[in-house]
Tab-separated table of C-alpha atoms and ligand atoms in Angstrom:
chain	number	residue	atom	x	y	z
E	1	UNK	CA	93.905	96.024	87.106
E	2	UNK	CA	93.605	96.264	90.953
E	3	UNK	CA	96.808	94.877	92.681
E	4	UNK	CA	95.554	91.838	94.955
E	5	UNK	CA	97.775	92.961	97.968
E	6	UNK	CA	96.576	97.094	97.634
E	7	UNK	CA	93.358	97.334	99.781
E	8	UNK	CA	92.240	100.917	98.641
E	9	UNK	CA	92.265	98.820	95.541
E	10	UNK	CA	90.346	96.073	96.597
E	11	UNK	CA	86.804	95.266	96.934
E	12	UNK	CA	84.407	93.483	99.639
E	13	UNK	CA	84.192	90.689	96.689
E	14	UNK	CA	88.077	90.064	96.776
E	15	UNK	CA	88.506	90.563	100.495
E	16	UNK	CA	85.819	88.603	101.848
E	17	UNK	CA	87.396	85.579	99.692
E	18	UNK	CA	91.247	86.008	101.001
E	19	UNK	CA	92.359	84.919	104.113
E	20	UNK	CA	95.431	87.713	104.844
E	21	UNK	CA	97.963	87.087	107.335
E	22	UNK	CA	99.976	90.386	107.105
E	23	UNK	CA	98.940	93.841	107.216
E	24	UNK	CA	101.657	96.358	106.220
E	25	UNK	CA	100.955	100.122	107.305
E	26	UNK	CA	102.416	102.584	105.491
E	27	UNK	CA	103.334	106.158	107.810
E	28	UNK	CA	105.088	108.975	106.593
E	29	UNK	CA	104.842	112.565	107.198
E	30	UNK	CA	103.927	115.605	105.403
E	31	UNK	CA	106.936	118.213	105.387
E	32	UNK	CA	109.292	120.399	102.959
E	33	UNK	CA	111.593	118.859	101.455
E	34	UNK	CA	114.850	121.490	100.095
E	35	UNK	CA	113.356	122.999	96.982
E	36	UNK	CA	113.138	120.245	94.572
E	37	UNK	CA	111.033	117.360	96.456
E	38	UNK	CA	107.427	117.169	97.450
E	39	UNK	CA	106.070	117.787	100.474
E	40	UNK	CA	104.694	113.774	100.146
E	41	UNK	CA	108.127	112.515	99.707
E	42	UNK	CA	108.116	110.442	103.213
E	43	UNK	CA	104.511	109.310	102.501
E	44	UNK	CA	104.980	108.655	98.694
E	45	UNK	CA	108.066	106.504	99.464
E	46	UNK	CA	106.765	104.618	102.014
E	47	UNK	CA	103.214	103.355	100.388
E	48	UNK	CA	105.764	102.899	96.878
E	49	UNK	CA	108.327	100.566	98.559
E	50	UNK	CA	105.359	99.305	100.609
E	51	UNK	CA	103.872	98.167	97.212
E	52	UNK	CA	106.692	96.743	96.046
E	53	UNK	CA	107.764	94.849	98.976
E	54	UNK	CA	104.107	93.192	98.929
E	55	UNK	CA	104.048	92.741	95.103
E	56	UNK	CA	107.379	90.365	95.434
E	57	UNK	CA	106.037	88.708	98.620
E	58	UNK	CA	102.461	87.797	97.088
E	59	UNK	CA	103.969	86.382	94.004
E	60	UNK	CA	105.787	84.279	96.145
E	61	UNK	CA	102.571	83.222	97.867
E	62	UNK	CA	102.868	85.497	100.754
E	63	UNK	CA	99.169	87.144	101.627
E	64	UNK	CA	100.408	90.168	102.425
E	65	UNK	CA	98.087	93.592	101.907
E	66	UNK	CA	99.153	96.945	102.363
E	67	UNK	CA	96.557	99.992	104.330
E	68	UNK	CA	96.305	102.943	103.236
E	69	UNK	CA	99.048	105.310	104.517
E	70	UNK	CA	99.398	107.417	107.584
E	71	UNK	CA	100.335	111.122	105.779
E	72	UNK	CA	100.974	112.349	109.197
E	73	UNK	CA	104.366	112.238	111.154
E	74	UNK	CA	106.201	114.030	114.029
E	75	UNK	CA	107.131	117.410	112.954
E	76	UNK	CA	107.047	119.055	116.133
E	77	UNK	CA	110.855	120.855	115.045
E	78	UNK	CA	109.367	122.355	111.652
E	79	UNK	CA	106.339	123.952	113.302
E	80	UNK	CA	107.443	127.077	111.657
E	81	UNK	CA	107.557	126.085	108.397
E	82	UNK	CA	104.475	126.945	106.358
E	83	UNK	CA	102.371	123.475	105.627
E	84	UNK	CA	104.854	121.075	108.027
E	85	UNK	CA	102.097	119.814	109.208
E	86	UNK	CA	102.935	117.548	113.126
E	87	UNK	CA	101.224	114.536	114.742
E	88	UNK	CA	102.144	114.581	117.987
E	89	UNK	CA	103.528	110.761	119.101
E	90	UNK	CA	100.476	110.489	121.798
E	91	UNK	CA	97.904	111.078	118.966
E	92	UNK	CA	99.884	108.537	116.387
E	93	UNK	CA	99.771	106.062	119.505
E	94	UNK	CA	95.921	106.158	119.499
E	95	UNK	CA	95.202	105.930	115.486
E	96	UNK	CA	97.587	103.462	115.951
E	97	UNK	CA	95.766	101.459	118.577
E	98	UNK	CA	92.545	102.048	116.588
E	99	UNK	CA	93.667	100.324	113.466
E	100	UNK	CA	95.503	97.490	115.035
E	101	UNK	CA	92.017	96.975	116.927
E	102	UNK	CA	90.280	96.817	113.720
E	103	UNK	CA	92.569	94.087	112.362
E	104	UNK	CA	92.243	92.186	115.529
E	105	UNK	CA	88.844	91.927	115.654
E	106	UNK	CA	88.516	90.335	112.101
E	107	UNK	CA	91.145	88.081	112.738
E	108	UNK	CA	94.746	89.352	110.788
E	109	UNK	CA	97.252	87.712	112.708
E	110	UNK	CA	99.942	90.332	112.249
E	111	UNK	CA	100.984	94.386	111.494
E	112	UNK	CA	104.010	95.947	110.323
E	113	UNK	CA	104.397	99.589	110.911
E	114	UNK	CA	106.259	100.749	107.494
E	115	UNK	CA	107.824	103.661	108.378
E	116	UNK	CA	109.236	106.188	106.057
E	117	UNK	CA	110.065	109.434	108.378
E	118	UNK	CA	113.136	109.345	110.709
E	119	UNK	CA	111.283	111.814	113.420
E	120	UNK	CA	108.084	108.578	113.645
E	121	UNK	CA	109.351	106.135	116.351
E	122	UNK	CA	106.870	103.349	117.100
E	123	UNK	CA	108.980	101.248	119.264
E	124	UNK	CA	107.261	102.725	122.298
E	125	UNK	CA	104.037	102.324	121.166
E	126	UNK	CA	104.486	99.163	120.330
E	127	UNK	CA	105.501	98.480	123.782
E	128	UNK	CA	102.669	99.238	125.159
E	129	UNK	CA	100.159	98.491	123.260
E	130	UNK	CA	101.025	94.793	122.216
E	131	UNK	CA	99.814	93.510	125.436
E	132	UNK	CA	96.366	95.026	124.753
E	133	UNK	CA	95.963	93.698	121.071
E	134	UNK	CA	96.079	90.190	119.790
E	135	UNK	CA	97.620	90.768	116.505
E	136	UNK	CA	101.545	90.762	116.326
E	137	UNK	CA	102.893	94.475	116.376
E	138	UNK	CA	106.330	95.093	114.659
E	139	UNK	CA	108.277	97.818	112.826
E	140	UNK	CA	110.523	98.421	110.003
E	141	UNK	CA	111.892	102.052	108.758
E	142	UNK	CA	112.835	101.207	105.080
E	143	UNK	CA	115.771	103.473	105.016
E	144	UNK	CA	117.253	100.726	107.649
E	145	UNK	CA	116.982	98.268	106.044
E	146	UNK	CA	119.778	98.406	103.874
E	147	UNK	CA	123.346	100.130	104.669
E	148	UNK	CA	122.943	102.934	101.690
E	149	UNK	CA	127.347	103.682	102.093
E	150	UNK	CA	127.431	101.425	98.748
E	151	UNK	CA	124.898	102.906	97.075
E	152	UNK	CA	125.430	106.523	97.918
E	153	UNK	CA	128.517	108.877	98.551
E	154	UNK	CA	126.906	111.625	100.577
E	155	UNK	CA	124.607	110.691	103.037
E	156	UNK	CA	122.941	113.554	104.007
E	157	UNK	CA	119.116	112.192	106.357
E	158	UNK	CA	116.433	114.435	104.889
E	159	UNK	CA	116.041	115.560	101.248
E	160	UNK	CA	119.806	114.324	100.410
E	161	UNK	CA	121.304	112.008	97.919
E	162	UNK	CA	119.637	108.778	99.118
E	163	UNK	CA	115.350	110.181	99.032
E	164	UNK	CA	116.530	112.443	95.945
E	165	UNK	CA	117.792	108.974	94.272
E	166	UNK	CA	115.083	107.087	95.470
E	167	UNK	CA	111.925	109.759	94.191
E	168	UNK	CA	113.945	110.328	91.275
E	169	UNK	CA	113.404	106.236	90.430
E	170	UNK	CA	109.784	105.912	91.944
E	171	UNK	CA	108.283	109.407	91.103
E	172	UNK	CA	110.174	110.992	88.723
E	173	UNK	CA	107.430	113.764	87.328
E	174	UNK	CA	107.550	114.852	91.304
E	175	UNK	CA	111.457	116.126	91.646
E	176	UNK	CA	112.167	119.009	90.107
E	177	UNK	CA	115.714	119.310	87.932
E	178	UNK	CA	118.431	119.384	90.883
E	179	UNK	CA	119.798	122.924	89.435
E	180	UNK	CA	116.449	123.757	92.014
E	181	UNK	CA	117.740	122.252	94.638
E	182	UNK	CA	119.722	123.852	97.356
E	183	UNK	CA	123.163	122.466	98.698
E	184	UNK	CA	121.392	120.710	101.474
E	185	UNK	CA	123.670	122.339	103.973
E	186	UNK	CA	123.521	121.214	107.953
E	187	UNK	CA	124.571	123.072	111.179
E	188	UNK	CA	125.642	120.756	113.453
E	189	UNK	CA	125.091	121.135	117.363
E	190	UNK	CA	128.129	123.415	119.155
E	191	UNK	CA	127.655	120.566	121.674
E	192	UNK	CA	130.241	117.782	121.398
E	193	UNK	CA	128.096	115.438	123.581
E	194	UNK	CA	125.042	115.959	120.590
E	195	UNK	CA	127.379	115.616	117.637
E	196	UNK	CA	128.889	113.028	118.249
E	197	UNK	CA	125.028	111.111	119.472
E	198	UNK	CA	125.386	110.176	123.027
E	199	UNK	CA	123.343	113.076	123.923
E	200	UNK	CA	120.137	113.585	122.369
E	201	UNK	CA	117.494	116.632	121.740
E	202	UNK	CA	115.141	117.409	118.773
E	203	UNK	CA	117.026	120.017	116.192
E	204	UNK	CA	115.555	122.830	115.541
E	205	UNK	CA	115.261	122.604	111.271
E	206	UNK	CA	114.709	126.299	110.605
E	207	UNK	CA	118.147	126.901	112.830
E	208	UNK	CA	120.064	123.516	111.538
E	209	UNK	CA	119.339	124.785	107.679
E	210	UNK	CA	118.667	127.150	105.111
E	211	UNK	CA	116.864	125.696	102.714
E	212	UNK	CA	114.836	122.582	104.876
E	213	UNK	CA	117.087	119.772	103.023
E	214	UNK	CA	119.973	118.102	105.325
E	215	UNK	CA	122.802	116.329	102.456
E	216	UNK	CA	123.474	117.318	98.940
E	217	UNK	CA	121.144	115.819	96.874
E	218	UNK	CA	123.842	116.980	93.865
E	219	UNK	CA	125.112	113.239	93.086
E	220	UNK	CA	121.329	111.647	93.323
E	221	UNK	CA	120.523	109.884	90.132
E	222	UNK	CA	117.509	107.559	89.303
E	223	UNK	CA	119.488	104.634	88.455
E	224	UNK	CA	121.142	104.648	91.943
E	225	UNK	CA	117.701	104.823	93.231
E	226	UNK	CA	116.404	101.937	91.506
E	227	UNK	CA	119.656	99.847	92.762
E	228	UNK	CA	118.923	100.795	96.565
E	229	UNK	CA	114.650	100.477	96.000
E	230	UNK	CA	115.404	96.468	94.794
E	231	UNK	CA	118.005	96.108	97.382
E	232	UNK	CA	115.224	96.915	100.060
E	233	UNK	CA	112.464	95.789	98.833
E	234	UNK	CA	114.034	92.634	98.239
E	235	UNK	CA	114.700	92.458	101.862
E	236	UNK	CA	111.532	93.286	102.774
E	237	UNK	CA	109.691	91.120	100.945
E	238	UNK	CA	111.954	87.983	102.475
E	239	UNK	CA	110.577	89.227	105.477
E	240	UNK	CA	107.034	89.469	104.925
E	241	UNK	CA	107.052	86.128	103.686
E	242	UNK	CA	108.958	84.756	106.923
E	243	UNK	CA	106.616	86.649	108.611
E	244	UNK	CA	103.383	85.624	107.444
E	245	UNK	CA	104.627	81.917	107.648
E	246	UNK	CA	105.421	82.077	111.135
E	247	UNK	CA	104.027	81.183	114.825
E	248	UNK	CA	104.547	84.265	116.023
E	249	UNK	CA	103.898	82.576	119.750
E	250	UNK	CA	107.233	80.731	118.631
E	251	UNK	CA	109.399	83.633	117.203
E	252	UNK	CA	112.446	82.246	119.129
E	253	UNK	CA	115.395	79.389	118.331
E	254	UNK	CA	114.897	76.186	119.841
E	255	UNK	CA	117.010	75.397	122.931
Q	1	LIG	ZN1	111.845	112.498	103.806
């Protein structure tokens, strides 16, 4: 059965008949993972808690419809790995612009960026292209959305306990047994001003680690996946329906 709030799922007959007022874009990226995730693992994520987000906000009357993903993300540290494969931010601006043009034109009143790759950073973008479109332009990385400390005890940012959890719960035939998996091992910066985060610069992943993961995915288990997936999706889904209920020319307390 096609899910109502899926559009690769949908067709003209369903679409033509539903008025939506939220358009969710999945955007991921397509990189390696340590040795026991796929090289989807931003992108599958992102369109699964996507799905599920919309799933809890439709039953609850929400018309909320999810695009297909963006596979693409900036990967412009891992050029060097074999198959990282980079969008560079200017050209993620313009498909960007391009598909929140689309929506405007036919009349969906608002787009949320779902983003599922910690090097994709819309803010920007959305700066400057909100005063060109008439839809409403907002973003949400899932891995925000939720403080994972109670859910996880190592939390490692890129192939580590928390995405090993979370693929292990929504894509289990895709993670290989974590014997595979290496220790997930990072170098931090010599630089005190960059390790501790006041200063900023791109790492370098081939230099930062051996085996492309950063946290030990050791502890990840399905179950704790499953936990953290309903925690944010939950979330989520709260906010879609706030979302799709609101005057978003009124998106501020009353004085
Ligand atoms: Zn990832």
């Amino acid at each position: 059965m096609p899910r109502p709030y899926i559009l690769a799922e949908l067709t003209w007959k369903t679409v033509r008949a539903t008025r939506y007022d939220v358009a969710v874009l999945p955007w991921g990226a397509t990189e390696a993972h340590n040795f026991h995730l796929p090289y989807g693992t931003d992108n599958i994520q992102a369109e699964d808690l996507a799905a599920r987000a919309a799933e809890r906000a439709w039953q609850r009357g929400a018309k909320v419809v999810v695009l297909p993903g963006v596979p693409f993300g900036v990967n412009t540290g891992q050029l060097d790995i074999p198959l990282c494969i980079n969008m560079n931010p200017s050209t993620q601006a313009l498909l960007l612009r391009d598909v929140a043009m689309s929506l405007a034109g036919q009349g969906i009143g608002k787009l949320v960026i779902f983003n599922g790759h910690g090097a994709n950073d819309f803010r920007q973008m959305i700066r400057e292209l909100q005063p060109q479109v008439s839809l409403f332009l907002c973003t949400v990385n899932w891995y925000k959305v939720v403080d994972p400390k109670p859910f996880f005890t190592d939390l490692g940012d890129h192939a580590g306990e928390l995405e090993t959890s979370v693929m292990q719960h929504v894509a289990p035939d895709l993670v290989l047994p974590l014997s595979e998996a290496g220790s997930g091992a990072a170098r931090k910066f010599k630089i005190a001003a960059f390790r501790e985060g006041w200063a900023w610069a791109p790492r370098n992943w081939r230099q930062v680690t051996d085996d492309t993961g950063s946290g030990n995915p050791a502890a990840a288990t399905a179950e704790k996946g499953k936990r953290y997936v309903e925690a944010v999706t939950g979330k989520i889904a709260d906010f879609l329906i706030e979302l799709a209920r609101s005057d978003t020319s009124k998106l501020y307390e009353d004085q």
